[in-house]
Amino acid sequence: MEMEHPRELPFLRSGDFPNKNSGESDGDPDHSCDPVKEMDFFSNANQWHDDHQLSKNLSSSFESGVNTGLNLLSSSSGVSKTTNEEKPEADEMIHLKIEFERLHQENRRLRTMLDQIVKSYNELQGQLLMAVQNLTLGNQRGKTQKNAVVDPRSSAALDVNEPSASDDRTQDLSASQANTVEVVSKEHNHRMIQIPGKHVSVEDGPDQTSQSGGPTRCPKLDQSNKEEQASEVPFRKPRVSIRTRSEAPFISDGCQWRKYGQKMAKGNPCPRAYYRCTMSAGCPVRKQVQRCAEDKSILITTYEGNHSHPLPPAAMAVANTTSAAAAMLLSGPTASKDGLSHFPSFPYASTMASFSSPSASPFPIITLDLTQGLNAVSFLRPPPPSAATFPLPLHGYHPQLLGHPMYAPHKLSALSTMQSWQRPASMFESVTAAIASDPNFTAALAAAISAVIGAPTSNNGGNKSSSNGVPNLPGSPQLPQSCTTFSTN
DNA sequence: CGTGTTTGACCTGCGC
DNA sequence: GCGCAGGTCAAACACG
């Protein structure tokens, strides 16, 4: 609470409220203008968003409360003027003090409203993801009656068992479930965006259906088939990487993980461990855990996919974070101004080709950097040909954190440039800029905060088993810096 | 004995 | 076609 003051003080100065308030008390019945200005500050500082829909709602809902405050204030100011004419300075001080308190309360109210909105959005998004997932699974089951095995897993496992059936299913899906595909694609895989004549935009990365494919995994057949496959397993494309500072083998995120592999990644002496979620059989979610080569105290956890089962609160927080971040990653460009709309038209394939990275990954990756504060939210999307139009915040970008050579600085010169101009920004400005870039950020942020605050003490996560659960020792708080980081907001 | 980890082999995609 | 690297599988192993 006290930490809010430093940010509220400039708020007060910029508003120059005493003058305005005196003007109001002189008889201007329409007080709405000042509250609106205050909200304008809020929205301007944050560059809220283009349509101003949310800010309008906030303004409208906020006006009533502000008017009440102003009325109360005007009366008090009037009294002070009439009774303390000999001490205008003292009167001014009282006036300022009262006004300060009023605005402080208003500010708190705004924050509360914002928190509620964020929370609601977060919850709704989680529900949406689950609903879409259930819908997809339900449709697949309906189409694959011959597959007696009905498990909650995504279609990945089904493809392993019935490759041909999977093809049939996907074709049926693409043909008869356009709506479903459309929703899914928008939410989870923007490569599903139908761009007539641009098959290249559907370039798929590692086949989603090959998660457990082994020898039976089906290589790419053709572009159209890839579209269908992407539509049926839409939860794997975007990856969300979370950087944390932790000595533990991996962060506790409320889920149970089983390690299924470990590889030495090029350019990083630390091995990369591969985990898959074991909370539900067939859960498509996987994660990679690797320590940063530069700073081994930094743990890089990359999540992939969405859970196909209910999650405990702690796990839900992380899941919401990744889901929101993934959604933001996929939809972010369209939500922002100038040039942002370019992104959906940037096929990964073409992007990759333009950079000719040896191990370029087709996955869009968003990094939530919890090691350096909020000004470290990176969108590790395959760089667009013209990075000048890159609209998203790239604070604290660390190219090689993921061990992806494609993110080497020399291949992301534009991103580095953006990083440089954002460097001077304060944390608050960074947050507002991020919010301005995409409202989804708030969901990811809120979920990340929840995860950071809620996960460490719960000692949940894979702790069911000593091996997997790791290390979430009660005495060793997870993500200490993360907590510090977010608390500064 | 069940569960999870380790680790070498294998598969796949991509660049040359 | 070859080599490299990422990702995955699965047998062997460890542990409670």
Short mmCIF file of C-alpha atoms (C1' of nucleotides) in Angstrom, two decimals:
data_model
loop_
_atom_site.label_atom_id
_atom_site.label_comp_id
_atom_site.label_asym_id
_atom_site.label_seq_id
_atom_site.Cartn_x
_atom_site.Cartn_y
_atom_site.Cartn_z
CA MET A 1 0.00 0.00 0.00
CA GLU A 2 2.74 2.36 0.84
CA MET A 3 4.49 1.39 -2.27
CA GLU A 4 1.72 2.85 -4.31
CA HIS A 5 2.45 6.33 -3.20
CA PRO A 6 5.45 6.98 -5.35
CA ARG A 7 3.31 6.31 -8.34
CA GLU A 8 0.37 8.23 -7.09
CA LEU A 9 2.25 11.36 -6.34
CA PRO A 10 3.01 12.12 -9.94
CA PHE A 11 -0.57 11.28 -10.55
CA LEU A 12 -1.58 14.10 -8.29
CA ARG A 13 0.88 16.54 -9.70
CA SER A 14 -0.08 15.97 -13.22
CA GLY A 15 -3.70 16.31 -12.40
CA ASP A 16 -3.23 19.59 -10.60
CA PHE A 17 -6.35 18.71 -8.76
CA PRO A 18 -6.58 21.68 -6.35
CA ASN A 19 -7.30 24.12 -9.09
CA LYS A 20 -9.69 21.87 -10.81
CA ASN A 21 -11.38 21.03 -7.64
CA SER A 22 -11.83 24.67 -6.73
CA GLY A 23 -13.33 25.19 -10.10
CA GLU A 24 -15.71 22.40 -9.48
CA SER A 25 -16.69 23.68 -6.14
CA ASP A 26 -17.47 26.99 -7.74
CA GLY A 27 -20.43 25.43 -9.25
CA ASP A 28 -19.67 23.31 -12.19
CA PRO A 29 -22.22 20.59 -11.82
CA ASP A 30 -20.61 18.40 -14.38
CA HIS A 31 -17.84 16.75 -12.47
CA SER A 32 -17.47 14.01 -14.88
CA CYS A 33 -14.78 15.81 -16.75
CA ASP A 34 -12.24 15.54 -14.02
CA PRO A 35 -12.73 11.92 -13.36
CA VAL A 36 -12.50 11.35 -17.02
CA LYS A 37 -9.26 13.23 -17.09
CA GLU A 38 -7.98 11.15 -14.31
CA MET A 39 -8.97 8.09 -16.20
CA ASP A 40 -7.42 9.58 -19.24
CA PHE A 41 -4.21 9.75 -17.37
CA PHE A 42 -4.64 6.19 -16.47
CA SER A 43 -5.45 5.21 -19.95
CA ASN A 44 -2.94 7.49 -21.56
CA ALA A 45 -0.17 6.40 -19.35
CA ASN A 46 -1.01 2.87 -20.09
CA GLN A 47 -1.83 3.42 -23.69
CA TRP A 48 -4.68 1.25 -22.73
CA HIS A 49 -6.03 0.00 -25.97
CA ASP A 50 -7.37 1.24 -29.15
CA ASP A 51 -11.02 0.71 -28.74
CA HIS A 52 -11.03 2.17 -25.23
CA GLN A 53 -13.82 -0.17 -24.46
CA LEU A 54 -12.46 -1.22 -21.15
CA SER A 55 -11.39 2.24 -20.18
CA LYS A 56 -14.82 3.52 -21.04
CA ASN A 57 -16.39 0.95 -18.85
CA LEU A 58 -14.02 1.85 -16.12
CA SER A 59 -14.70 5.51 -16.58
CA SER A 60 -18.42 5.13 -16.54
CA SER A 61 -18.37 2.94 -13.52
CA PHE A 62 -15.86 5.17 -11.89
CA GLU A 63 -17.61 8.45 -12.43
CA SER A 64 -20.27 8.01 -9.87
CA GLY A 65 -17.81 7.35 -7.16
CA VAL A 66 -15.70 10.26 -8.17
CA ASN A 67 -18.58 12.62 -8.22
CA THR A 68 -19.40 11.73 -4.70
CA GLY A 69 -15.89 12.35 -3.67
CA LEU A 70 -15.80 15.68 -5.37
CA ASN A 71 -18.97 16.82 -3.81
CA LEU A 72 -17.70 16.00 -0.41
CA LEU A 73 -14.52 17.72 -1.20
CA SER A 74 -16.05 20.81 -2.59
CA SER A 75 -18.06 21.30 0.51
CA SER A 76 -15.07 20.90 2.69
CA SER A 77 -13.06 23.24 0.57
CA GLY A 78 -15.76 25.83 0.76
CA VAL A 79 -15.79 25.67 4.48
CA SER A 80 -12.09 26.00 4.64
CA LYS A 81 -12.16 29.06 2.45
CA THR A 82 -14.71 30.83 4.54
CA THR A 83 -13.19 29.99 7.88
CA ASN A 84 -9.49 30.21 7.14
CA GLU A 85 -9.08 33.25 4.97
CA GLU A 86 -6.19 34.43 7.06
CA LYS A 87 -4.25 31.27 6.47
CA PRO A 88 -4.51 30.40 2.84
CA GLU A 89 -1.44 28.24 3.01
CA ALA A 90 -2.79 26.14 5.82
CA ASP A 91 -6.03 25.92 3.98
CA GLU A 92 -4.19 24.85 0.91
CA MET A 93 -2.36 22.20 2.83
CA ILE A 94 -5.57 20.83 4.27
CA HIS A 95 -7.09 20.99 0.88
CA LEU A 96 -4.22 19.11 -0.61
CA LYS A 97 -4.28 16.56 2.10
CA ILE A 98 -7.94 15.89 1.69
CA GLU A 99 -7.61 15.75 -2.00
CA PHE A 100 -4.68 13.45 -1.70
CA GLU A 101 -6.64 11.06 0.43
CA ARG A 102 -9.54 11.21 -1.91
CA LEU A 103 -7.45 10.47 -4.92
CA HIS A 104 -5.66 7.81 -3.02
CA GLN A 105 -8.94 6.12 -2.37
CA GLU A 106 -9.96 6.54 -5.94
CA ASN A 107 -6.70 5.09 -7.04
CA ARG A 108 -7.18 2.14 -4.80
CA ARG A 109 -10.66 1.69 -6.08
CA LEU A 110 -9.36 1.73 -9.60
CA ARG A 111 -6.77 -0.82 -8.75
CA THR A 112 -9.36 -3.00 -7.16
CA MET A 113 -11.49 -2.76 -10.24
CA LEU A 114 -8.54 -3.56 -12.41
CA ASP A 115 -7.69 -6.53 -10.30
CA GLN A 116 -11.21 -7.77 -10.51
CA ILE A 117 -11.26 -7.37 -14.23
CA VAL A 118 -7.99 -9.18 -14.55
CA LYS A 119 -9.18 -11.93 -12.32
CA SER A 120 -12.41 -12.31 -14.19
CA TYR A 121 -10.62 -12.34 -17.45
CA ASN A 122 -8.24 -14.93 -16.20
CA GLU A 123 -11.00 -17.17 -15.01
CA LEU A 124 -12.97 -16.76 -18.17
CA GLN A 125 -10.00 -17.57 -20.28
CA GLY A 126 -9.33 -20.69 -18.33
CA GLN A 127 -12.92 -21.73 -18.73
CA LEU A 128 -12.79 -20.96 -22.39
CA LEU A 129 -9.74 -23.10 -22.84
CA MET A 130 -11.34 -25.96 -21.03
CA ALA A 131 -14.55 -25.56 -22.98
CA VAL A 132 -12.76 -25.50 -26.28
CA GLN A 133 -10.76 -28.49 -25.28
CA ASN A 134 -13.80 -30.41 -24.18
CA LEU A 135 -15.62 -29.47 -27.32
CA THR A 136 -12.79 -30.63 -29.47
CA LEU A 137 -12.45 -33.87 -27.61
CA GLY A 138 -16.16 -34.44 -27.78
CA ASN A 139 -16.20 -33.92 -31.48
CA GLN A 140 -13.28 -36.20 -31.98
CA ARG A 141 -14.95 -38.91 -29.99
CA GLY A 142 -18.03 -38.55 -32.06
CA LYS A 143 -16.05 -38.88 -35.22
CA THR A 144 -14.00 -41.78 -34.07
CA GLN A 145 -16.52 -44.19 -32.75
CA LYS A 146 -14.44 -47.04 -33.98
CA ASN A 147 -11.84 -46.06 -31.49
CA ALA A 148 -13.24 -47.79 -28.50
CA VAL A 149 -10.62 -46.23 -26.31
CA VAL A 150 -12.13 -43.04 -24.98
CA ASP A 151 -9.68 -41.27 -22.82
CA PRO A 152 -9.28 -37.65 -21.97
CA ARG A 153 -6.09 -37.38 -23.86
CA SER A 154 -5.83 -35.27 -26.86
CA SER A 155 -5.73 -36.69 -30.29
CA ALA A 156 -2.02 -37.20 -30.14
CA ALA A 157 -2.30 -40.61 -28.62
CA LEU A 158 -5.11 -41.53 -30.91
CA ASP A 159 -2.98 -40.76 -33.84
CA VAL A 160 -0.42 -43.17 -32.60
CA ASN A 161 -2.88 -45.94 -32.42
CA GLU A 162 -4.79 -45.16 -35.53
CA PRO A 163 -2.84 -43.06 -37.90
CA SER A 164 -5.24 -43.60 -40.74
CA ALA A 165 -8.19 -43.05 -38.50
CA SER A 166 -6.63 -39.89 -37.38
CA ASP A 167 -6.43 -38.70 -40.91
CA ASP A 168 -10.05 -39.46 -41.44
CA ARG A 169 -10.93 -37.75 -38.30
CA THR A 170 -9.01 -34.68 -39.13
CA GLN A 171 -10.56 -34.47 -42.51
CA ASP A 172 -13.94 -34.77 -41.01
CA LEU A 173 -13.10 -32.17 -38.51
CA SER A 174 -11.90 -29.75 -41.04
CA ALA A 175 -14.89 -30.38 -43.20
CA SER A 176 -17.71 -30.41 -40.75
CA GLN A 177 -16.45 -28.46 -37.83
CA ALA A 178 -15.40 -25.26 -39.30
CA ASN A 179 -16.61 -23.35 -36.33
CA THR A 180 -14.73 -25.42 -33.90
CA VAL A 181 -11.60 -25.26 -35.91
CA GLU A 182 -11.92 -21.57 -36.22
CA VAL A 183 -12.21 -21.05 -32.53
CA VAL A 184 -9.43 -23.39 -31.74
CA SER A 185 -7.16 -21.97 -34.27
CA LYS A 186 -7.61 -18.48 -33.05
CA GLU A 187 -7.07 -19.41 -29.52
CA HIS A 188 -4.21 -21.75 -29.84
CA ASN A 189 -2.72 -21.79 -33.22
CA HIS A 190 -2.83 -18.83 -35.43
CA ARG A 191 -1.34 -20.85 -38.16
CA MET A 192 -4.80 -22.14 -38.64
CA ILE A 193 -5.81 -18.80 -39.94
CA GLN A 194 -7.23 -19.48 -43.32
CA ILE A 195 -5.22 -17.60 -45.83
CA PRO A 196 -6.29 -18.68 -49.26
CA GLY A 197 -3.38 -19.31 -51.47
CA LYS A 198 -0.87 -19.22 -48.69
CA HIS A 199 -0.18 -22.75 -47.83
CA VAL A 200 3.21 -21.78 -46.65
CA SER A 201 1.63 -20.11 -43.68
CA VAL A 202 0.57 -23.47 -42.41
CA GLU A 203 4.05 -24.75 -42.15
CA ASP A 204 3.99 -26.97 -39.18
CA GLY A 205 6.75 -27.52 -36.77
CA PRO A 206 7.45 -30.88 -35.28
CA ASP A 207 4.37 -32.85 -35.89
CA GLN A 208 2.05 -32.46 -33.00
CA THR A 209 0.84 -35.95 -33.44
CA SER A 210 4.30 -37.26 -32.99
CA GLN A 211 4.43 -36.57 -29.31
CA SER A 212 4.40 -40.23 -28.55
CA GLY A 213 4.56 -41.45 -32.02
CA GLY A 214 7.79 -43.29 -32.15
CA PRO A 215 8.11 -45.44 -35.24
CA THR A 216 4.44 -45.02 -35.99
CA ARG A 217 4.55 -41.29 -36.08
CA CYS A 218 3.39 -39.93 -39.35
CA PRO A 219 5.61 -37.58 -41.23
CA LYS A 220 4.14 -34.63 -42.94
CA LEU A 221 1.93 -35.63 -45.76
CA ASP A 222 0.93 -32.43 -47.36
CA GLN A 223 0.06 -28.93 -46.45
CA SER A 224 -3.63 -29.45 -46.26
CA ASN A 225 -3.18 -32.43 -44.06
CA LYS A 226 -0.99 -30.40 -41.83
CA GLU A 227 -3.69 -27.86 -41.46
CA GLU A 228 -6.01 -30.55 -40.35
CA GLN A 229 -3.55 -31.97 -37.93
CA ALA A 230 -2.91 -28.61 -36.50
CA SER A 231 -6.59 -28.11 -36.02
CA GLU A 232 -7.04 -31.30 -34.18
CA VAL A 233 -4.13 -30.83 -31.86
CA PRO A 234 -4.10 -27.15 -31.39
CA PHE A 235 -2.54 -27.00 -27.97
CA ARG A 236 1.04 -27.50 -28.75
CA LYS A 237 2.13 -24.72 -30.95
CA PRO A 238 2.76 -21.81 -28.71
CA ARG A 239 5.31 -22.21 -26.00
CA VAL A 240 5.55 -20.22 -22.89
CA SER A 241 8.90 -19.97 -21.29
CA ILE A 242 9.19 -18.85 -17.72
CA ARG A 243 12.50 -17.69 -16.43
CA THR A 244 12.94 -17.90 -12.73
CA ARG A 245 15.78 -17.67 -10.38
CA SER A 246 15.82 -20.82 -8.40
CA GLU A 247 18.30 -23.30 -7.11
CA ALA A 248 15.74 -26.05 -7.30
CA PRO A 249 15.90 -28.47 -10.23
CA PHE A 250 12.68 -26.96 -11.44
CA ILE A 251 9.96 -24.74 -10.22
CA SER A 252 6.92 -26.05 -8.49
CA ASP A 253 3.90 -25.39 -10.61
CA GLY A 254 1.31 -27.58 -9.00
CA CYS A 255 1.42 -30.32 -11.58
CA GLN A 256 2.91 -33.76 -11.53
CA TRP A 257 5.59 -34.35 -14.07
CA ARG A 258 7.38 -37.35 -15.31
CA LYS A 259 10.75 -36.99 -16.85
CA TYR A 260 10.98 -38.75 -20.16
CA GLY A 261 14.17 -37.53 -21.57
CA GLN A 262 17.22 -35.42 -21.25
CA LYS A 263 19.41 -33.96 -23.87
CA MET A 264 22.41 -31.80 -24.07
CA ALA A 265 21.40 -28.75 -25.95
CA LYS A 266 23.88 -27.09 -28.17
CA GLY A 267 25.39 -24.00 -26.71
CA ASN A 268 24.44 -24.82 -23.17
CA PRO A 269 26.49 -27.01 -20.87
CA CYS A 270 23.43 -27.67 -18.81
CA PRO A 271 21.27 -30.54 -20.00
CA ARG A 272 17.72 -29.94 -21.00
CA ALA A 273 15.22 -32.14 -19.27
CA TYR A 274 11.94 -33.13 -20.81
CA TYR A 275 8.89 -33.65 -18.68
CA ARG A 276 5.32 -34.54 -19.43
CA CYS A 277 2.34 -34.03 -17.24
CA THR A 278 1.21 -37.16 -15.44
CA MET A 279 -1.75 -35.77 -13.62
CA SER A 280 -3.93 -37.27 -16.29
CA ALA A 281 -3.19 -40.01 -18.70
CA GLY A 282 -2.63 -38.51 -22.07
CA CYS A 283 -2.32 -34.97 -20.94
CA PRO A 284 -0.53 -33.29 -23.81
CA VAL A 285 1.27 -30.77 -21.69
CA ARG A 286 5.01 -31.01 -21.66
CA LYS A 287 7.69 -28.86 -20.35
CA GLN A 288 11.37 -28.43 -20.82
CA VAL A 289 13.59 -27.42 -17.99
CA GLN A 290 17.00 -26.06 -18.56
CA ARG A 291 19.33 -23.80 -16.72
CA CYS A 292 20.59 -20.69 -18.33
CA ALA A 293 24.06 -21.11 -19.70
CA GLU A 294 25.05 -17.64 -18.65
CA ASP A 295 23.56 -17.72 -15.21
CA LYS A 296 22.97 -21.17 -13.86
CA SER A 297 20.86 -19.83 -11.09
CA ILE A 298 18.25 -18.99 -13.67
CA LEU A 299 15.87 -21.76 -14.47
CA ILE A 300 14.12 -21.74 -17.79
CA THR A 301 10.91 -23.69 -17.88
CA THR A 302 9.18 -23.91 -21.19
CA TYR A 303 5.60 -25.10 -21.19
CA GLU A 304 3.90 -26.51 -24.21
CA GLY A 305 0.26 -27.34 -24.56
CA ASN A 306 -2.77 -27.10 -22.36
CA HIS A 307 -3.88 -29.51 -19.71
CA SER A 308 -6.75 -31.78 -20.53
CA HIS A 309 -7.79 -32.28 -16.94
CA PRO A 310 -8.77 -30.25 -13.91
CA LEU A 311 -5.94 -28.63 -12.12
CA PRO A 312 -5.31 -27.70 -8.53
CA PRO A 313 -5.30 -23.98 -7.83
CA ALA A 314 -1.57 -23.70 -7.88
CA ALA A 315 -1.34 -25.54 -11.13
CA MET A 316 -4.22 -23.56 -12.51
CA ALA A 317 -2.34 -20.39 -11.87
CA VAL A 318 0.58 -21.50 -13.95
CA ALA A 319 -1.68 -23.02 -16.54
CA ASN A 320 -3.57 -19.79 -16.84
CA THR A 321 -0.32 -17.97 -17.14
CA THR A 322 0.85 -20.10 -19.96
CA SER A 323 -2.50 -20.15 -21.63
CA ALA A 324 -2.93 -16.43 -21.38
CA ALA A 325 0.56 -15.83 -22.54
CA ALA A 326 0.08 -18.19 -25.42
CA ALA A 327 -3.17 -16.52 -26.32
CA MET A 328 -1.49 -13.18 -26.08
CA LEU A 329 1.30 -14.45 -28.22
CA LEU A 330 -1.07 -15.53 -30.88
CA SER A 331 -3.50 -12.69 -30.73
CA GLY A 332 -1.31 -9.93 -29.44
CA PRO A 333 -0.38 -8.35 -32.72
CA THR A 334 -3.92 -7.90 -33.74
CA ALA A 335 -4.76 -6.21 -30.51
CA SER A 336 -2.24 -3.49 -30.90
CA LYS A 337 -1.83 -0.58 -33.12
CA ASP A 338 0.27 0.17 -36.06
CA GLY A 339 1.83 -2.72 -37.74
CA LEU A 340 0.62 -5.19 -35.28
CA SER A 341 -1.83 -6.50 -37.67
CA HIS A 342 1.08 -7.69 -39.70
CA PHE A 343 1.83 -10.53 -37.45
CA PRO A 344 -0.86 -12.97 -38.30
CA SER A 345 0.22 -12.66 -41.86
CA PHE A 346 3.71 -13.70 -41.04
CA PRO A 347 3.89 -17.34 -41.73
CA TYR A 348 6.43 -19.08 -39.65
CA ALA A 349 7.82 -20.87 -42.59
CA SER A 350 8.57 -17.76 -44.48
CA THR A 351 9.91 -16.10 -41.42
CA MET A 352 12.18 -18.97 -40.75
CA ALA A 353 13.35 -19.10 -44.25
CA SER A 354 14.20 -15.47 -44.22
CA PHE A 355 16.47 -15.96 -41.28
CA SER A 356 17.78 -19.31 -42.31
CA SER A 357 18.48 -20.33 -38.81
CA PRO A 358 20.08 -23.74 -38.52
CA SER A 359 17.82 -24.89 -35.77
CA ALA A 360 15.09 -22.35 -36.12
CA SER A 361 12.02 -23.35 -34.24
CA PRO A 362 8.62 -22.79 -35.76
CA PHE A 363 7.15 -22.38 -32.32
CA PRO A 364 6.12 -19.00 -31.20
CA ILE A 365 7.59 -18.53 -27.80
CA ILE A 366 6.72 -16.06 -25.15
CA THR A 367 9.03 -15.64 -22.23
CA LEU A 368 7.90 -14.46 -18.87
CA ASP A 369 11.04 -13.31 -17.23
CA LEU A 370 10.53 -13.44 -13.52
CA THR A 371 14.11 -12.85 -12.68
CA GLN A 372 14.47 -9.20 -13.39
CA GLY A 373 11.18 -7.64 -12.70
CA LEU A 374 8.18 -6.92 -14.74
CA ASN A 375 10.09 -5.10 -17.34
CA ALA A 376 11.14 -8.46 -18.59
CA VAL A 377 8.46 -9.92 -20.68
CA SER A 378 9.72 -11.16 -23.94
CA PHE A 379 7.88 -12.34 -26.93
CA LEU A 380 10.17 -14.73 -28.63
CA ARG A 381 8.25 -15.00 -31.75
CA PRO A 382 10.02 -15.81 -34.94
CA PRO A 383 11.21 -12.39 -35.89
CA PRO A 384 9.34 -10.61 -38.61
CA PRO A 385 11.18 -9.46 -41.65
CA SER A 386 10.74 -5.93 -40.54
CA ALA A 387 11.15 -5.70 -36.87
CA ALA A 388 10.32 -2.05 -36.87
CA THR A 389 6.72 -3.08 -36.79
CA PHE A 390 7.19 -5.39 -33.88
CA PRO A 391 4.63 -4.08 -31.51
CA LEU A 392 5.11 -6.13 -28.45
CA PRO A 393 7.19 -5.37 -25.43
CA LEU A 394 10.52 -7.02 -25.41
CA HIS A 395 11.83 -6.03 -22.08
CA GLY A 396 14.69 -7.98 -20.75
CA TYR A 397 15.13 -10.01 -23.83
CA HIS A 398 17.71 -12.70 -23.44
CA PRO A 399 18.37 -14.31 -26.74
CA GLN A 400 20.08 -17.48 -25.73
CA LEU A 401 18.09 -18.36 -22.70
CA LEU A 402 16.21 -21.01 -24.44
CA GLY A 403 19.14 -22.50 -26.14
CA HIS A 404 17.64 -21.63 -29.45
CA PRO A 405 20.31 -20.40 -31.78
CA MET A 406 17.65 -18.72 -33.80
CA TYR A 407 17.35 -16.17 -31.11
CA ALA A 408 20.92 -15.16 -31.31
CA PRO A 409 21.30 -11.39 -31.15
CA HIS A 410 22.72 -11.07 -34.59
CA LYS A 411 19.57 -12.55 -35.95
CA LEU A 412 17.37 -10.34 -33.92
CA SER A 413 19.05 -7.05 -34.31
CA ALA A 414 15.73 -5.35 -34.46
CA LEU A 415 14.66 -6.91 -31.24
CA SER A 416 17.83 -5.77 -29.64
CA THR A 417 17.08 -2.33 -30.85
CA MET A 418 13.72 -2.38 -29.24
CA GLN A 419 15.23 -3.62 -26.11
CA SER A 420 17.49 -0.66 -26.02
CA TRP A 421 14.77 1.88 -26.31
CA GLN A 422 12.79 0.21 -23.64
CA ARG A 423 15.62 0.04 -21.26
CA PRO A 424 15.16 3.49 -19.79
CA ALA A 425 11.53 2.86 -19.06
CA SER A 426 10.58 2.50 -15.47
CA MET A 427 8.92 -0.61 -14.27
CA PHE A 428 5.59 1.11 -14.13
CA GLU A 429 6.00 2.36 -17.61
CA SER A 430 6.97 -1.06 -18.72
CA VAL A 431 3.88 -2.51 -17.21
CA THR A 432 1.68 0.06 -18.76
CA ALA A 433 3.35 -0.41 -22.07
CA ALA A 434 2.84 -4.10 -21.83
CA ILE A 435 -0.78 -3.62 -20.95
CA ALA A 436 -1.11 -1.29 -23.84
CA SER A 437 0.38 -3.82 -26.15
CA ASP A 438 -2.11 -6.43 -25.29
CA PRO A 439 -4.75 -6.72 -22.64
CA ASN A 440 -4.00 -10.39 -22.39
CA PHE A 441 -0.88 -9.41 -20.60
CA THR A 442 -2.90 -8.65 -17.55
CA ALA A 443 -4.18 -12.16 -17.42
CA ALA A 444 -0.77 -13.62 -17.79
CA LEU A 445 0.56 -11.23 -15.25
CA ALA A 446 -2.13 -11.93 -12.74
CA ALA A 447 -1.74 -15.64 -13.16
CA ALA A 448 1.99 -15.36 -12.90
CA ILE A 449 1.63 -13.42 -9.70
CA SER A 450 -0.73 -15.99 -8.37
CA ALA A 451 1.62 -18.72 -9.33
CA VAL A 452 4.60 -17.06 -7.80
CA ILE A 453 2.83 -16.22 -4.62
CA GLY A 454 0.88 -19.38 -4.29
CA ALA A 455 3.23 -22.03 -5.49
CA PRO A 456 6.22 -21.80 -3.19
CA THR A 457 4.58 -22.58 0.08
CA SER A 458 2.21 -25.16 -1.24
CA ASN A 459 5.01 -27.55 -1.89
CA ASN A 460 2.75 -29.12 -4.38
CA GLY A 461 3.74 -29.98 -7.79
CA GLY A 462 5.37 -33.17 -8.37
CA ASN A 463 6.31 -33.44 -4.83
CA LYS A 464 4.15 -36.43 -4.59
CA SER A 465 7.18 -38.23 -5.75
CA SER A 466 10.55 -37.27 -4.51
CA SER A 467 12.14 -37.47 -7.86
CA ASN A 468 9.75 -35.56 -9.85
CA GLY A 469 8.44 -33.23 -7.42
CA VAL A 470 11.40 -31.73 -6.61
CA PRO A 471 12.86 -29.79 -4.50
CA ASN A 472 10.37 -27.53 -3.44
CA LEU A 473 11.77 -27.50 -0.04
CA PRO A 474 9.64 -25.71 2.44
CA GLY A 475 12.58 -23.75 3.58
CA SER A 476 13.72 -22.80 0.16
CA PRO A 477 11.30 -20.38 -1.31
CA GLN A 478 10.82 -20.64 -4.99
CA LEU A 479 11.28 -17.70 -7.18
CA PRO A 480 12.33 -15.34 -4.50
CA GLN A 481 13.12 -12.63 -6.94
CA SER A 482 9.92 -13.12 -8.67
CA CYS A 483 8.03 -12.30 -5.58
CA THR A 484 10.10 -9.23 -5.12
CA THR A 485 9.53 -8.27 -8.65
CA PHE A 486 5.82 -8.49 -8.61
CA SER A 487 5.45 -6.98 -5.20
CA THR A 488 6.91 -3.80 -6.54
CA ASN A 489 3.77 -3.31 -8.45
"C1'" DC B 1 6.42 -54.75 -7.19
"C1'" DG B 2 5.15 -50.33 -8.80
"C1'" DT B 3 6.79 -45.96 -10.06
"C1'" DG B 4 9.99 -42.85 -11.72
"C1'" DT B 5 14.69 -41.77 -13.59
"C1'" DT B 6 18.57 -42.55 -16.55
"C1'" DT B 7 20.48 -42.97 -20.90
"C1'" DG B 8 21.58 -44.70 -25.37
"C1'" DA B 9 19.24 -45.29 -29.60
"C1'" DC B 10 16.09 -43.78 -32.82
"C1'" DC B 11 13.17 -40.55 -35.55
"C1'" DT B 12 12.41 -36.27 -37.73
"C1'" DG B 13 13.33 -31.79 -39.68
"C1'" DC B 14 16.44 -28.79 -41.63
"C1'" DG B 15 20.56 -26.82 -43.81
"C1'" DC B 16 24.37 -27.59 -46.72
"C1'" DG C 1 22.45 -37.51 -49.55
"C1'" DC C 2 24.73 -36.39 -45.44
"C1'" DG C 3 25.33 -34.47 -40.99
"C1'" DC C 4 23.55 -31.99 -37.15
"C1'" DA C 5 20.38 -30.97 -33.57
"C1'" DG C 6 16.00 -31.35 -31.22
"C1'" DG C 7 12.79 -34.40 -29.53
"C1'" DT C 8 11.15 -38.94 -28.14
"C1'" DC C 9 11.19 -43.81 -27.00
"C1'" DA C 10 12.08 -47.63 -24.20
"C1'" DA C 11 15.08 -50.87 -21.82
"C1'" DA C 12 17.75 -50.85 -17.80
"C1'" DC C 13 18.17 -49.28 -13.42
"C1'" DA C 14 17.13 -47.18 -8.77
"C1'" DC C 15 14.18 -46.43 -5.01
"C1'" DG C 16 10.53 -46.86 -1.51
#
